[in-house]
Coordinates of C-alpha atoms in Angstrom, one line a residue:
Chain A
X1 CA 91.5 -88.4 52.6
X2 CA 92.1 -90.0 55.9
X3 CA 88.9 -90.4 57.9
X4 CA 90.1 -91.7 61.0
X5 CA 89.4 -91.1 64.9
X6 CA 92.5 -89.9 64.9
X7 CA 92.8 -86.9 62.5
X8 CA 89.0 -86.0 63.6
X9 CA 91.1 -85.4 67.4
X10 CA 93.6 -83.4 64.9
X11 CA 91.4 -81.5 63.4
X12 CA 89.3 -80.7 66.7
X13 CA 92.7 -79.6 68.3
X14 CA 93.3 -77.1 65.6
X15 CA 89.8 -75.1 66.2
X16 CA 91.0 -75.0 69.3
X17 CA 94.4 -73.6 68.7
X18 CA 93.3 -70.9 66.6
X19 CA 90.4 -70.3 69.0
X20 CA 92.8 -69.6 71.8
X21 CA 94.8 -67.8 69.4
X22 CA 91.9 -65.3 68.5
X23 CA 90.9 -65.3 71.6
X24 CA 94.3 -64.1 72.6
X25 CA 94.7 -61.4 70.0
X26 CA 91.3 -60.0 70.8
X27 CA 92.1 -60.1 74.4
X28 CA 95.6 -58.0 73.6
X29 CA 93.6 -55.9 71.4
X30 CA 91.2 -54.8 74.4
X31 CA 94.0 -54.2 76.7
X32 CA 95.8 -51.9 74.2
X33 CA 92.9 -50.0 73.7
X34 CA 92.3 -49.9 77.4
X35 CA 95.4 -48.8 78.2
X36 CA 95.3 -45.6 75.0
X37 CA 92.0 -44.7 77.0
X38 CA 93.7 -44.7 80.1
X39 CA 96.7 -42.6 78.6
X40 CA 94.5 -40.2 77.2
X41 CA 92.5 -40.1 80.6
X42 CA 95.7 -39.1 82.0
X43 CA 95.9 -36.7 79.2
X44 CA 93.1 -34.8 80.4
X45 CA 93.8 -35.2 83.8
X46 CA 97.0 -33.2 83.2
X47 CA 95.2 -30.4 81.3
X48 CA 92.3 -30.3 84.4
X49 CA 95.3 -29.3 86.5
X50 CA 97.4 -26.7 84.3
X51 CA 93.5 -25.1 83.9
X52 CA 93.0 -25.4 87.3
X53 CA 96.5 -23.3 88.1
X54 CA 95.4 -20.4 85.3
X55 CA 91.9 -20.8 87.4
X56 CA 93.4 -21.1 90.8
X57 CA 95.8 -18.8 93.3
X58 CA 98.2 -16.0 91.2
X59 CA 100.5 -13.6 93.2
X60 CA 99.5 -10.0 91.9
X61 CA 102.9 -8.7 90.6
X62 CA 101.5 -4.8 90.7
X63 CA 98.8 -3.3 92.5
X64 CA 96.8 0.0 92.1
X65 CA 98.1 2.3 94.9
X66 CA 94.7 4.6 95.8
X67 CA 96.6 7.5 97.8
X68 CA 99.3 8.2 95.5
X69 CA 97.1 7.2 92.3
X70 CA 99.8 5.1 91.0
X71 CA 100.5 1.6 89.6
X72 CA 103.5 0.6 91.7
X73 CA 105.1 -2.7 93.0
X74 CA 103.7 -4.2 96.4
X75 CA 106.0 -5.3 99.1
X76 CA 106.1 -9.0 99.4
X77 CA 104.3 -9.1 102.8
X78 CA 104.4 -13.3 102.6
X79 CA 103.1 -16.2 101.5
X80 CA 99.8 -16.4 100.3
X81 CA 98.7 -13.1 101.9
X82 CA 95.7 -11.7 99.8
X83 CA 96.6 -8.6 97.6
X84 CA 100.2 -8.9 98.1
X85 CA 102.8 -10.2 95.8
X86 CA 105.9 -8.8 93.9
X87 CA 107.6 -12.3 95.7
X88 CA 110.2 -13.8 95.1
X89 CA 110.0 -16.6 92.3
X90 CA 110.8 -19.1 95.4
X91 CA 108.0 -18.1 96.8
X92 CA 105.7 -18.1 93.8
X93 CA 106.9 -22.5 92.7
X94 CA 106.0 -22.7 96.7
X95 CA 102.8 -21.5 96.2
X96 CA 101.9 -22.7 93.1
X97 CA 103.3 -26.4 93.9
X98 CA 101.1 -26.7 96.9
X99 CA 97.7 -25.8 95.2
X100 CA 99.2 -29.0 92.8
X101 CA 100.1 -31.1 95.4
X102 CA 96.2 -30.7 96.5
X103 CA 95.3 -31.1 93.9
X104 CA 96.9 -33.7 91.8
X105 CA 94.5 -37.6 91.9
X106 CA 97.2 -39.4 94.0
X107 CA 100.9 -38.7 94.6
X108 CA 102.5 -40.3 92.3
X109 CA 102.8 -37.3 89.8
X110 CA 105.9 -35.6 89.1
X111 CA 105.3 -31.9 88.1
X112 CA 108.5 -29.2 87.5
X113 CA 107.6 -26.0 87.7
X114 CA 109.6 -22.8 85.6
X115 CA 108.2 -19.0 86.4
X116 CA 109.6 -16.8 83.4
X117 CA 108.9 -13.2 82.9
X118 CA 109.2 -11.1 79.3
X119 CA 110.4 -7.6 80.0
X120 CA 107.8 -5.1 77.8
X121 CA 108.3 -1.9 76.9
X122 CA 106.4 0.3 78.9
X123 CA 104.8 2.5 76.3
X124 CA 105.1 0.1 73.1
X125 CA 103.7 -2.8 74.7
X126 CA 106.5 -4.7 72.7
X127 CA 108.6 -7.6 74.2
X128 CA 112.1 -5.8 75.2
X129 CA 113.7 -9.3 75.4
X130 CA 113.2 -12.1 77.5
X131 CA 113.5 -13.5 80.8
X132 CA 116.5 -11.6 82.9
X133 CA 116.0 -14.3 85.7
X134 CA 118.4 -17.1 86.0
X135 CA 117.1 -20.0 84.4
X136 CA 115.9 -22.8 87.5
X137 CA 113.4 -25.5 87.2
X138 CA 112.0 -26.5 90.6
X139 CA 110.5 -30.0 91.2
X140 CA 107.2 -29.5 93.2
X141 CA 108.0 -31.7 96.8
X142 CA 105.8 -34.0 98.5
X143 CA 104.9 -36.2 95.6
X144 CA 106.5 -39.7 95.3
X145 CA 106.9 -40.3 92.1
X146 CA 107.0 -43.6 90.7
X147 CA 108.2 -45.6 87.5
X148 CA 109.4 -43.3 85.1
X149 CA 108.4 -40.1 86.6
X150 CA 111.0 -41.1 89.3
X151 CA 114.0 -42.1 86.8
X152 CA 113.2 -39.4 83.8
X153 CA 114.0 -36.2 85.8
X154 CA 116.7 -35.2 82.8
X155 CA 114.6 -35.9 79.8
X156 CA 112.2 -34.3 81.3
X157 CA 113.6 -30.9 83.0
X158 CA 115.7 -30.8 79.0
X159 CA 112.0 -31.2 77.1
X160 CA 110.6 -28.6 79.4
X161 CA 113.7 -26.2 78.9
X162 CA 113.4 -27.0 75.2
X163 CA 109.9 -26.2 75.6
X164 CA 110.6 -22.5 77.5
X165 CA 112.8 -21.5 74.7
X166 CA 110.4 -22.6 71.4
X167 CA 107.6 -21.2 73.3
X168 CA 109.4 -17.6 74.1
X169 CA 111.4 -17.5 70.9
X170 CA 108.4 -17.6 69.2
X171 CA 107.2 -14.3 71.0
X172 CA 110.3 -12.9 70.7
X173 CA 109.9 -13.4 66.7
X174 CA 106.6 -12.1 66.7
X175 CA 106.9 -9.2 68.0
X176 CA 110.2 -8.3 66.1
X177 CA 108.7 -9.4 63.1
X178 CA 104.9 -7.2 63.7
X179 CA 106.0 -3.8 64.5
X180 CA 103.1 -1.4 64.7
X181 CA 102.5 0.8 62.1
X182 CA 101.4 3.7 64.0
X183 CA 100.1 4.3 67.5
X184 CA 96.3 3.3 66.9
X185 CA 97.8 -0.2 65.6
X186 CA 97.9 -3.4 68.1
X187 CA 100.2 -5.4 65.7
X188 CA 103.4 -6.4 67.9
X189 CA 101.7 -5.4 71.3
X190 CA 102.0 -7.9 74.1
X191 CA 102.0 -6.5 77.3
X192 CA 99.6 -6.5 79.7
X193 CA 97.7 -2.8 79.7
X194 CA 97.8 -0.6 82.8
X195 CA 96.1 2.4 81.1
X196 CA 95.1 3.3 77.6
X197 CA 92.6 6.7 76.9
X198 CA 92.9 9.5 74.0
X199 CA 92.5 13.0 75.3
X200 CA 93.2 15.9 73.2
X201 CA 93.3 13.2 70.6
X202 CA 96.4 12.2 72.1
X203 CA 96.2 8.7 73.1
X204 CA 98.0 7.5 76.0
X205 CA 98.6 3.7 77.3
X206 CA 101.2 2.1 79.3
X207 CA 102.1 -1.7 80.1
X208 CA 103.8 -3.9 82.9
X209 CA 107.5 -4.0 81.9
X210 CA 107.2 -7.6 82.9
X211 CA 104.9 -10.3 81.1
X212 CA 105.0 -13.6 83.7
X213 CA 104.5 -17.0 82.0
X214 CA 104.6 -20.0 83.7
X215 CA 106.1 -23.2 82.7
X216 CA 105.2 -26.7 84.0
X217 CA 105.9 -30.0 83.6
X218 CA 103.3 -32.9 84.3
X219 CA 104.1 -36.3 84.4
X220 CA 102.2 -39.3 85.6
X221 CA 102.4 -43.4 85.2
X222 CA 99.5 -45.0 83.4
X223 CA 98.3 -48.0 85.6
X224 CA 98.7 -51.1 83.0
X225 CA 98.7 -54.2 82.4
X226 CA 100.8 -54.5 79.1
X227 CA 103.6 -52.2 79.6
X228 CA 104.7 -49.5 81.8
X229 CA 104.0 -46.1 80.1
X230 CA 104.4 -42.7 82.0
X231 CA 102.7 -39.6 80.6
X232 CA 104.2 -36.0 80.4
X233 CA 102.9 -33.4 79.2
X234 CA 104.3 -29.4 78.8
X235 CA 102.3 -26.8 79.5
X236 CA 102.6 -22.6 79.1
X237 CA 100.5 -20.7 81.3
X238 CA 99.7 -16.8 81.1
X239 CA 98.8 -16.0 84.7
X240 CA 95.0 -15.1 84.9
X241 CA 95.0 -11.4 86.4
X242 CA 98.9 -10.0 87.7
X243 CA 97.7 -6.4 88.3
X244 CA 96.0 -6.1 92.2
Chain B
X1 CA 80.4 -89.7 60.9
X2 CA 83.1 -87.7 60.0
X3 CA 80.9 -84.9 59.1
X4 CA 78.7 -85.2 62.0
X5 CA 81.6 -85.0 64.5
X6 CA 83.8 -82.1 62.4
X7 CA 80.2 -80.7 62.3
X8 CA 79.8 -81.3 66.2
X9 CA 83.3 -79.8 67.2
X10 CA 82.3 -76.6 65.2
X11 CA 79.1 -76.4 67.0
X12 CA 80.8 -76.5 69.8
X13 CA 83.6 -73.8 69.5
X14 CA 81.1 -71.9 68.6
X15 CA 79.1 -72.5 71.3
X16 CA 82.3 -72.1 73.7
X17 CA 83.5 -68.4 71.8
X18 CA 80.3 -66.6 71.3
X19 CA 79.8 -65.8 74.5
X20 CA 83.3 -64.8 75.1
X21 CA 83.1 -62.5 72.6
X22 CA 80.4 -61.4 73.2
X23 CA 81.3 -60.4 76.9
X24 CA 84.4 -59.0 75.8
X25 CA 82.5 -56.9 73.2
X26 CA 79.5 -55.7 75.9
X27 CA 82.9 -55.0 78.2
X28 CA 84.3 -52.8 75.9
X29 CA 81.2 -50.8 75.2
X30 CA 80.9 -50.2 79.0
X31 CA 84.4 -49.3 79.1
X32 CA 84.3 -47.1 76.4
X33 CA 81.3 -45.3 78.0
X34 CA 82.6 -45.1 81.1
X35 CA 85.6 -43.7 79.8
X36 CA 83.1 -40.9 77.5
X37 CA 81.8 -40.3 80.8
X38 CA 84.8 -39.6 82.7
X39 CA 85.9 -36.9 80.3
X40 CA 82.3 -35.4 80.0
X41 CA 82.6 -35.3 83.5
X42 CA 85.7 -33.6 83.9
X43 CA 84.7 -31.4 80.9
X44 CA 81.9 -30.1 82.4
X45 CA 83.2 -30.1 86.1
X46 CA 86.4 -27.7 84.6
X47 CA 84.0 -25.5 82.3
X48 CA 82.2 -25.0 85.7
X49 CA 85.5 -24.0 87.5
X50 CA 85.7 -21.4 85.0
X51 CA 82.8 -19.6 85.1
X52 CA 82.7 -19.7 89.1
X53 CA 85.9 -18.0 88.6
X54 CA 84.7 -14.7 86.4
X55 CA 83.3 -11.8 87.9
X56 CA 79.8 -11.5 86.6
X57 CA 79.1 -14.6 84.0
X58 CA 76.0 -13.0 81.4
X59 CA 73.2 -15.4 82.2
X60 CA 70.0 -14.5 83.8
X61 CA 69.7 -15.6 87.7
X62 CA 66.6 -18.8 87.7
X63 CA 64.3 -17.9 89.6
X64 CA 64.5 -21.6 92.0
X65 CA 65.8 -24.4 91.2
X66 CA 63.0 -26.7 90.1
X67 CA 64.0 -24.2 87.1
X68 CA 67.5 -26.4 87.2
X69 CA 65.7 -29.9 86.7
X70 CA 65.6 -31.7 83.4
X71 CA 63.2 -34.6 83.7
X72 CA 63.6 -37.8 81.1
X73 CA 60.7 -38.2 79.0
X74 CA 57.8 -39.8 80.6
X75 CA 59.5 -39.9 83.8
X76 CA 57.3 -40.6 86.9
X77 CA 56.5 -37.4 88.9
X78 CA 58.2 -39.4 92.2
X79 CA 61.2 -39.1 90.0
X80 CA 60.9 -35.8 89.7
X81 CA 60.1 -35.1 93.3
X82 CA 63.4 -36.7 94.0
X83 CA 65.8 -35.1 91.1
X84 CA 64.4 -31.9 93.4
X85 CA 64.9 -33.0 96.9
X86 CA 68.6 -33.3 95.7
X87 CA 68.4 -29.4 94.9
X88 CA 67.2 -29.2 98.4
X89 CA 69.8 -31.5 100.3
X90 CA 72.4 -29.0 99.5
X91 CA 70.8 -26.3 101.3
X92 CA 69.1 -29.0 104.1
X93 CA 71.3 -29.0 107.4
X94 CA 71.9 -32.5 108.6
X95 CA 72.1 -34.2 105.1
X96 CA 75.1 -35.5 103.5
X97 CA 74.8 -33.1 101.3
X98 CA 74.4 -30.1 102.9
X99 CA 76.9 -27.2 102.4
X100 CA 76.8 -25.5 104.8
X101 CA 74.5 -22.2 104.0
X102 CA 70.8 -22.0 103.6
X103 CA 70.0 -20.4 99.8
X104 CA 72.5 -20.0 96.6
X105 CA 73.5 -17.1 95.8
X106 CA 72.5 -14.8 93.0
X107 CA 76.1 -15.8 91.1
X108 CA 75.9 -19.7 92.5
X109 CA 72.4 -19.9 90.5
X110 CA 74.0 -18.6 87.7
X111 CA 77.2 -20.7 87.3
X112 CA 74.2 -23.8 87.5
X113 CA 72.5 -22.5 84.8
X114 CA 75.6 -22.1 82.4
X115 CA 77.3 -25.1 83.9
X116 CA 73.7 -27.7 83.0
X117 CA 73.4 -25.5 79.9
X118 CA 77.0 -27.1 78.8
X119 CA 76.5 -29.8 79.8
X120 CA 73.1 -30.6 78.0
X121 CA 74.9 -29.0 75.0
X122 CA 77.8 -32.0 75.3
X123 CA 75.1 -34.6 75.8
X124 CA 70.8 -33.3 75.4
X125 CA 70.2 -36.8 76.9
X126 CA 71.7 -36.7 80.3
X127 CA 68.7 -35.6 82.8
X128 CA 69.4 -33.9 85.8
X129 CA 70.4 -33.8 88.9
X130 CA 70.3 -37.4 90.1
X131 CA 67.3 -38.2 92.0
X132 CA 67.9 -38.2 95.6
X133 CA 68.0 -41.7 97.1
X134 CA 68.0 -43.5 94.3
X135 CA 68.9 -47.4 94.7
X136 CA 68.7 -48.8 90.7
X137 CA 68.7 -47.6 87.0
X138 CA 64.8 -47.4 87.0
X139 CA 65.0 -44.9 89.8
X140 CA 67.3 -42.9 87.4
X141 CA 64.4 -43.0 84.7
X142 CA 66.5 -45.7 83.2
X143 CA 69.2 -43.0 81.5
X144 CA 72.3 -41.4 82.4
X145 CA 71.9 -38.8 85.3
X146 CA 74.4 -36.1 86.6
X147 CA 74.5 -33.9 89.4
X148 CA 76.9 -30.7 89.5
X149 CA 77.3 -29.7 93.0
X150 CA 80.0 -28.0 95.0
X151 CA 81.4 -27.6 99.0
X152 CA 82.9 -24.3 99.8
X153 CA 86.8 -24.8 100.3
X154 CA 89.4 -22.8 102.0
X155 CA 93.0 -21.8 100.2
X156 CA 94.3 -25.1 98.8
X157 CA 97.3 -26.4 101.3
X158 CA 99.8 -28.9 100.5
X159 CA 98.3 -32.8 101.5
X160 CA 95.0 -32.1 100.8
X161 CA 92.4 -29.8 102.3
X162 CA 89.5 -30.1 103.8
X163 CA 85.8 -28.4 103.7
X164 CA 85.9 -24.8 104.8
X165 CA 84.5 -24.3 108.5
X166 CA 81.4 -21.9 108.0
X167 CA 80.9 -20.9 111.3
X168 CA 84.1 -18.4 110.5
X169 CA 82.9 -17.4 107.3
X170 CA 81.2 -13.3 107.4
X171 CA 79.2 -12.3 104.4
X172 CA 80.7 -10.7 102.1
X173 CA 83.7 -13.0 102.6
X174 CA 85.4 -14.2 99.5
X175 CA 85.8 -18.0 99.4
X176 CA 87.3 -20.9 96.7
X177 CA 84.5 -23.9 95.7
X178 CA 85.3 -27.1 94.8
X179 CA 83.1 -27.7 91.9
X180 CA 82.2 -31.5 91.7
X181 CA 79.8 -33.4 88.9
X182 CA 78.5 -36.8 89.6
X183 CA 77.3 -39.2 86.9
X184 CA 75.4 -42.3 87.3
X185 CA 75.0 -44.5 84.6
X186 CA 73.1 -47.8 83.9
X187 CA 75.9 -50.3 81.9
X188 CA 74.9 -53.1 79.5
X189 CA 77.3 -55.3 81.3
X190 CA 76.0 -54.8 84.7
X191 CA 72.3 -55.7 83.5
X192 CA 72.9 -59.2 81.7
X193 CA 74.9 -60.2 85.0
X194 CA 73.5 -58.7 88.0
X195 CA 74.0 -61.1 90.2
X196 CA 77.9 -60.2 90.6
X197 CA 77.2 -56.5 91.0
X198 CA 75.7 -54.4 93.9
X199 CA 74.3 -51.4 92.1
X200 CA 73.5 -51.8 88.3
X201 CA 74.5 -48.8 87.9
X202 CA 78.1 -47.3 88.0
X203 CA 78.6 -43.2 89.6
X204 CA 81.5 -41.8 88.2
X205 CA 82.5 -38.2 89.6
X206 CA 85.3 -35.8 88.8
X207 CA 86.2 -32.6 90.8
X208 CA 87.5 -29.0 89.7
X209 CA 88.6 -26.4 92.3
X210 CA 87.4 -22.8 91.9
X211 CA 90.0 -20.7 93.5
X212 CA 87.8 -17.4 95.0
X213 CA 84.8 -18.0 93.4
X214 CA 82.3 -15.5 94.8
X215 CA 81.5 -14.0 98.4
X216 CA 79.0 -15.3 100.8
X217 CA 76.2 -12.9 100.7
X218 CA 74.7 -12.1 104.2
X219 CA 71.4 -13.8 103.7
X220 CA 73.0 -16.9 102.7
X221 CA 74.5 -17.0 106.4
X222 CA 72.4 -19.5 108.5
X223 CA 70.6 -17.5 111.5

């Protein structure tokens, strides 16, 4: 074994390498965790907001018409006006994509927005078929996207239509697949109720002939320091209350 | 000698990584339960949002809100005095705090109590509200410390919005709230270095908007 000054130096540079190198790792370690934490942050941040649009403003599709006694459309009277709705879908991204846009942390989300309705039959409750509307996607304005929520507009408007159809095929199978066996049995049902009483021992219930969902999009960049990472999630949303 | 300096060299990167490591480590803790606290936060602050947002939530009404203070054990009754002068800020014109009215309602009182019963049930060691005034972690009784408060808020625009002017609200007027909960926290971190840090504490507060939550009952109304 050599015992010289010079292999002690050797040796002394060594501990220091593979200090620096442990250091290293364990510094890339804590920035990969940090930066999973902040994804997941975003995560939640994305969920606060679709909760906060089931929580938040809804256009009333139908309302309850006191001198006639009847369920009936309501004229679309404008934007935002309370107890009105029946609007055009237009309309109802508008309104949806400005409670996001005030609500969102900063502006650099992207969120699309789909509105889609299920036609019900009235007295079965059952889905008829689906949407009659013509398929649009609208991007909510005055949010400035950045990274890839500015570049990924394809991938993402395709996942989200990919998304619409899984998620409404898989009503559509349901309820062709759970027919109710008798009219006391909710198997198959999915329609919101407008009425349902027995008299006589006749029982009598009716549904909206339409069943809005909303689709959206979120998609946000995760501040980093490693890599650039952007964050979408998909969200289905069954508007809180649609009868006024 | 070669023993003694191999000896002195390990000493010494020792003596250089521990404490690196050991920074790192304390910085990851408070990370970590800063991060816990965000979500807890938002948990809370969206649970909130929902129950402002139903009709009648099934609770009884407390009776004040001393009844809406959860002390730390042992805590000093000054403490106390000031985890209730934060109840009394919201309804105090001329505080930051104020929100513009002079009493909760009956259903305000009752979206408290469910929204600090969920959150002692996430956490039954977070004391509440956060003392008014408080300047350091032993002012907090030394533990974590939230406060769930709200400002009433009108339709949500595009760009922002801003707090709802009261002096056009009627009773009986419907009106959204935007349902915030503040956490202050004392950090490990923050303690061994003070000297680089204001507070050694960190407030971490996350919002949820509750769209037509409730109507302004008349006695509410300030005269």
């Amino acid at each position: 074994m050599n015992s010289s000054p010079h292999n002690v130096e050797n040796q002394s540079g060594g501990i220091f390498i593979e200090l620096a190198l442990a250091l290293s790792l364990l510094l890339v370690v804590s920035l990969g965790l940090g930066q999973q934490f902040m994804k997941v942050l975003h995560q939640i941040d994305h969920y606060r907001l679709a909760t906060e649009i089931t929580l938040g403003q809804q256009h009333d599709s139908i309302g309850f018409d006191p001198n006639s006694l009847s369920f009936s459309e309501v004229p679309d009277t404008g934007l935002g006006q309370l107890g009105f709705t029946s609007v055009d879908r237009v309309h109802y991204h508008e309104f949806i994509g400005q409670g996001i846009t005030g609500r969102v942390p900063d502006s650099s989300y992207r969120v699309f927005l789909s509105l889609r309705y299920l036609n019900i039959a009235q007295t079965t409750g059952r889905i008829a078929n689906l949407s009659t509307l013509a398929e649009s996607i609208y991007d909510v304005p005055n949010l400035s996207p950045t990274g890839g929520c500015a570049t990924l507009t394809n991938e993402i408007q395709t996942n989200l239509a990919n998304f619409i159809t899984l998620k409404t095929d898989l009503m559509q199978i349901f309820s062709d697949e759970n027919a109710p066996s008798g009219p006391n049995d909710e198997d198959g049902r999915f329609g919101a109720k407008l009425f349902d009483f027995t008299y006589s021992g006749t029982r009598y219930r009716e549904y909206e002939t339409v069943f809005p969902l909303l689709f959206v999009a979120i998609c946000s960049e995760v501040p980093t320091l490693l890599y650039p990472e952007t964050v979408t999630t998909y969200h289905m949303l069954v508007p809180r209350r649609h009868v006024g | 000698m070669k023993n003694q300096s191999e000896r002195g060299i390990s000493i010494l990167a020792t003596a250089v990584s521990l404490p690196i490591v050991i920074l790192i480590v304390i910085a990851i803790i408070d990370l970590s339960r800063m991060y816990l606290t965000i979500i807890f936060a938002q948990e809370v602050a969206t649970f909130t949002a929902k129950i402002a947002t139903s009709a009648n939530p099934d609770v009884i009404t407390p009776s004040s809100t001393a009844k809406l203070i959860r002390s730390r054990p042992g805590e000093s009754g000054t403490i106390k005095a000031n985890r209730q002068q934060t109840w009394d800020n919201m309804l105090l014109e001329g505080t930051d705090t104020y929100i513009g009215v002079k009493s909760f309602s009956s259903k305000e009182l009752k979206v408290f109590n469910l929204g600090y019963g969920f959150l002692t049930n996430l956490d039954p060691q977070t004391a509440f509200p956060i003392p008014n005034g408080f300047t350091n972690v032993t002012q907090l009784g030394g533990k974590k410390s939230c406060t769930i408060k709200f400002e009433y808020r009108p339709l949500i625009e595009a760009g922002g919005s801003s707090a709802l002017d009261m002096s056009t609200v009627k009773a009986g007027d419907e009106v959204s709230r935007l349902y915030t909960v503040e956490c202050a926290i004392p950090l490990v971190g923050i303690a061994l270095v003070p000297w680089f840090f204001e507070n050694d504490y960190q407030l971490i507060s996350r919002t949820a908007y509750a769209y037509k939550s409730g109507a302004i009952e008349s006695e509410q109304l300030p005269s």
